[in-house]
Amino acid sequence: MLTTANFLQYTQWSGIATLVFAALTFLAFILKWGIRFRLVGTTGFMLVVTAGLFGLSIVPLSRTVIPGAARYTLVYDNGSTQAVIATSPQITPTQLEATLRQAASNLFSYGRSGSREDGNLTVRARTIIHPETGISVPIYLGEVKRSLASHQNSPVTVKIYTDNFAKLPKPTV
């Protein structure tokens, strides 16, 4: 996976190419070359590429990985204070806790509006069971709450619904 250091190096090379195209464009206008206006477009395009690469070199692209976390799918996100993830029905409570912590960390963003309700991001985990053919029942297994005010040192509270784990089908050996 590409890192911010890679994007910083690409930004430097793109910046050098942009300066070369700008010098070439300046020279084309002085010498009245026929391609001078095409070089203006190329220089402008290179400026946009360089700015984009610079932006990618600032923002971290990595996701939080918590040991023991299971795979999950984001099924609902209002972009503000609530999100719902789906997990496998075979998940254990310890895996669910790690998965909820990982989801809360990965879904945190300074762009989320925390002014509504209590200013916390609430991520709920659910799974779907099929008690009979053609019937699907969603079961909420737990939730995690974290502050939207700060990413570092914000308290994370995890609540596991142990009574709902009893409703899950037992794995067959």
CSV table of C-alpha atoms in Angstrom, one decimal:
chain,number,residue,atom,x,y,z
A,1,MET,CA,0.0,0.0,0.0
A,2,LEU,CA,1.2,3.5,-0.8
A,3,THR,CA,2.2,5.6,2.2
A,4,THR,CA,2.3,9.3,2.8
A,5,ALA,CA,6.1,9.2,2.3
A,6,ASN,CA,5.6,7.7,-1.2
A,7,PHE,CA,3.2,10.5,-2.1
A,8,LEU,CA,5.6,13.1,-0.8
A,9,GLN,CA,8.3,11.7,-3.1
A,10,TYR,CA,5.8,11.7,-6.0
A,11,THR,CA,4.9,15.3,-5.2
A,12,GLN,CA,8.5,16.3,-5.4
A,13,TRP,CA,8.9,14.7,-8.8
A,14,SER,CA,5.6,16.1,-10.0
A,15,GLY,CA,6.7,19.6,-8.8
A,16,ILE,CA,9.9,19.3,-10.8
A,17,ALA,CA,8.0,18.3,-13.9
A,18,THR,CA,5.6,21.2,-13.3
A,19,LEU,CA,8.5,23.7,-13.2
A,20,VAL,CA,10.0,22.2,-16.3
A,21,PHE,CA,6.7,22.6,-18.2
A,22,ALA,CA,6.4,26.1,-16.9
A,23,ALA,CA,9.8,27.0,-18.2
A,24,LEU,CA,9.0,25.3,-21.5
A,25,THR,CA,5.8,27.3,-21.7
A,26,PHE,CA,7.6,30.5,-21.0
A,27,LEU,CA,10.2,29.7,-23.7
A,28,ALA,CA,7.4,28.8,-26.1
A,29,PHE,CA,5.8,32.2,-25.6
A,30,ILE,CA,9.1,34.0,-26.2
A,31,LEU,CA,9.8,32.1,-29.3
A,32,LYS,CA,6.2,32.1,-30.5
A,33,TRP,CA,5.9,28.3,-30.9
A,34,GLY,CA,2.7,26.9,-32.2
A,35,ILE,CA,2.2,24.6,-29.2
A,36,ARG,CA,2.5,27.3,-26.6
A,37,PHE,CA,-1.2,27.2,-25.6
A,38,ARG,CA,-1.2,23.5,-25.3
A,39,LEU,CA,1.8,23.9,-23.0
A,40,VAL,CA,-0.3,26.3,-20.9
A,41,GLY,CA,-2.9,23.5,-20.5
A,42,THR,CA,-0.2,20.9,-19.7
A,43,THR,CA,1.4,23.2,-17.1
A,44,GLY,CA,-2.0,23.8,-15.5
A,45,PHE,CA,-2.8,20.1,-15.4
A,46,MET,CA,0.6,19.4,-13.8
A,47,LEU,CA,-0.2,22.0,-11.1
A,48,VAL,CA,-3.4,20.2,-10.3
A,49,VAL,CA,-1.7,16.8,-10.2
A,50,THR,CA,1.0,18.2,-7.9
A,51,ALA,CA,-1.5,19.7,-5.6
A,52,GLY,CA,-3.4,16.4,-5.4
A,53,LEU,CA,-0.3,14.5,-4.6
A,54,PHE,CA,0.7,17.0,-2.0
A,55,GLY,CA,-2.8,16.6,-0.4
A,56,LEU,CA,-2.3,12.8,-0.3
A,57,SER,CA,1.1,13.2,1.3
A,58,ILE,CA,-0.4,15.1,4.2
A,59,VAL,CA,-3.4,12.9,5.0
A,60,PRO,CA,-2.7,9.4,6.5
A,61,LEU,CA,-4.3,6.7,4.4
A,62,SER,CA,-3.8,3.8,6.8
A,63,ARG,CA,-6.6,2.2,8.7
A,64,THR,CA,-6.5,1.1,12.3
A,65,VAL,CA,-5.8,-2.6,12.8
A,66,ILE,CA,-6.8,-4.0,16.2
A,67,PRO,CA,-5.7,-7.6,16.8
A,68,GLY,CA,-8.6,-10.0,17.1
A,69,ALA,CA,-11.0,-7.9,15.1
A,70,ALA,CA,-13.2,-9.7,12.6
A,71,ARG,CA,-14.2,-8.4,9.2
A,72,TYR,CA,-17.2,-6.1,9.0
A,73,THR,CA,-19.2,-4.2,6.5
A,74,LEU,CA,-20.5,-0.7,6.9
A,75,VAL,CA,-24.3,-0.9,6.2
A,76,TYR,CA,-25.5,2.5,7.5
A,77,ASP,CA,-23.7,5.8,8.2
A,78,ASN,CA,-25.6,9.1,8.6
A,79,GLY,CA,-22.3,11.0,8.3
A,80,SER,CA,-22.8,12.5,11.7
A,81,THR,CA,-23.2,10.6,14.9
A,82,GLN,CA,-24.5,7.1,13.9
A,83,ALA,CA,-23.2,4.1,12.0
A,84,VAL,CA,-24.1,0.4,11.8
A,85,ILE,CA,-21.8,-2.4,10.8
A,86,ALA,CA,-22.7,-5.9,9.9
A,87,THR,CA,-20.7,-8.9,11.2
A,88,SER,CA,-20.8,-12.6,10.8
A,89,PRO,CA,-23.2,-14.6,13.0
A,90,GLN,CA,-20.2,-16.7,14.1
A,91,ILE,CA,-18.5,-13.8,15.8
A,92,THR,CA,-17.5,-14.2,19.5
A,93,PRO,CA,-17.9,-11.4,22.1
A,94,THR,CA,-14.1,-10.8,22.3
A,95,GLN,CA,-13.9,-10.5,18.5
A,96,LEU,CA,-16.9,-8.2,18.6
A,97,GLU,CA,-15.3,-5.9,21.1
A,98,ALA,CA,-12.1,-5.6,19.0
A,99,THR,CA,-14.2,-5.1,15.8
A,100,LEU,CA,-16.3,-2.4,17.4
A,101,ARG,CA,-13.1,-0.5,18.6
A,102,GLN,CA,-11.6,-0.8,15.1
A,103,ALA,CA,-14.8,0.4,13.4
A,104,ALA,CA,-15.0,3.4,15.8
A,105,SER,CA,-11.4,4.3,15.1
A,106,ASN,CA,-11.8,3.9,11.3
A,107,LEU,CA,-15.1,5.8,11.1
A,108,PHE,CA,-13.8,8.8,13.1
A,109,SER,CA,-13.5,11.9,11.1
A,110,TYR,CA,-13.2,15.6,12.0
A,111,GLY,CA,-15.8,16.3,9.4
A,112,ARG,CA,-18.5,14.6,11.3
A,113,SER,CA,-21.0,16.9,13.0
A,114,GLY,CA,-21.1,16.2,16.7
A,115,SER,CA,-23.4,19.0,17.7
A,116,ARG,CA,-26.5,16.8,17.7
A,117,GLU,CA,-27.4,14.7,20.7
A,118,ASP,CA,-24.4,14.1,22.9
A,119,GLY,CA,-21.5,14.7,20.5
A,120,ASN,CA,-20.5,11.1,20.4
A,121,LEU,CA,-20.1,8.7,17.4
A,122,THR,CA,-22.2,5.6,18.0
A,123,VAL,CA,-21.4,2.5,16.0
A,124,ARG,CA,-23.7,-0.5,16.4
A,125,ALA,CA,-22.9,-4.0,15.3
A,126,ARG,CA,-25.6,-6.3,13.9
A,127,THR,CA,-25.8,-9.6,12.2
A,128,ILE,CA,-28.7,-11.3,10.4
A,129,ILE,CA,-29.9,-14.8,11.3
A,130,HIS,CA,-32.4,-16.9,9.3
A,131,PRO,CA,-34.6,-18.9,11.8
A,132,GLU,CA,-36.8,-20.2,9.0
A,133,THR,CA,-36.5,-20.3,5.2
A,134,GLY,CA,-37.4,-16.9,3.8
A,135,ILE,CA,-37.2,-15.1,7.1
A,136,SER,CA,-34.3,-12.8,8.1
A,137,VAL,CA,-34.0,-11.3,11.5
A,138,PRO,CA,-31.4,-8.6,12.4
A,139,ILE,CA,-29.9,-8.9,15.8
A,140,TYR,CA,-27.9,-6.1,17.4
A,141,LEU,CA,-24.8,-7.6,19.2
A,142,GLY,CA,-23.2,-4.5,20.6
A,143,GLU,CA,-22.3,-0.8,20.3
A,144,VAL,CA,-19.4,1.5,20.9
A,145,LYS,CA,-19.4,5.2,21.7
A,146,ARG,CA,-16.6,7.6,21.3
A,147,SER,CA,-16.2,11.4,21.4
A,148,LEU,CA,-16.2,13.3,18.1
A,149,ALA,CA,-14.3,16.2,19.8
A,150,SER,CA,-10.8,14.6,19.6
A,151,HIS,CA,-9.2,11.6,18.1
A,152,GLN,CA,-6.4,11.1,20.6
A,153,ASN,CA,-7.2,10.1,24.2
A,154,SER,CA,-10.9,10.1,23.8
A,155,PRO,CA,-12.8,7.6,25.9
A,156,VAL,CA,-14.3,4.6,24.1
A,157,THR,CA,-17.1,2.8,25.7
A,158,VAL,CA,-18.0,-0.6,24.4
A,159,LYS,CA,-21.3,-2.3,25.3
A,160,ILE,CA,-21.8,-6.0,24.3
A,161,TYR,CA,-25.4,-7.4,24.3
A,162,THR,CA,-24.7,-10.8,25.7
A,163,ASP,CA,-28.4,-11.8,25.8
A,164,ASN,CA,-28.5,-11.4,22.0
A,165,PHE,CA,-25.5,-13.8,21.6
A,166,ALA,CA,-27.7,-16.5,23.0
A,167,LYS,CA,-30.1,-16.1,20.0
A,168,LEU,CA,-27.3,-16.8,17.5
A,169,PRO,CA,-27.2,-20.3,15.9
A,170,LYS,CA,-24.6,-22.6,17.4
A,171,PRO,CA,-21.8,-23.6,14.9
A,172,THR,CA,-22.1,-27.2,13.7
A,173,VAL,CA,-18.9,-29.2,13.7
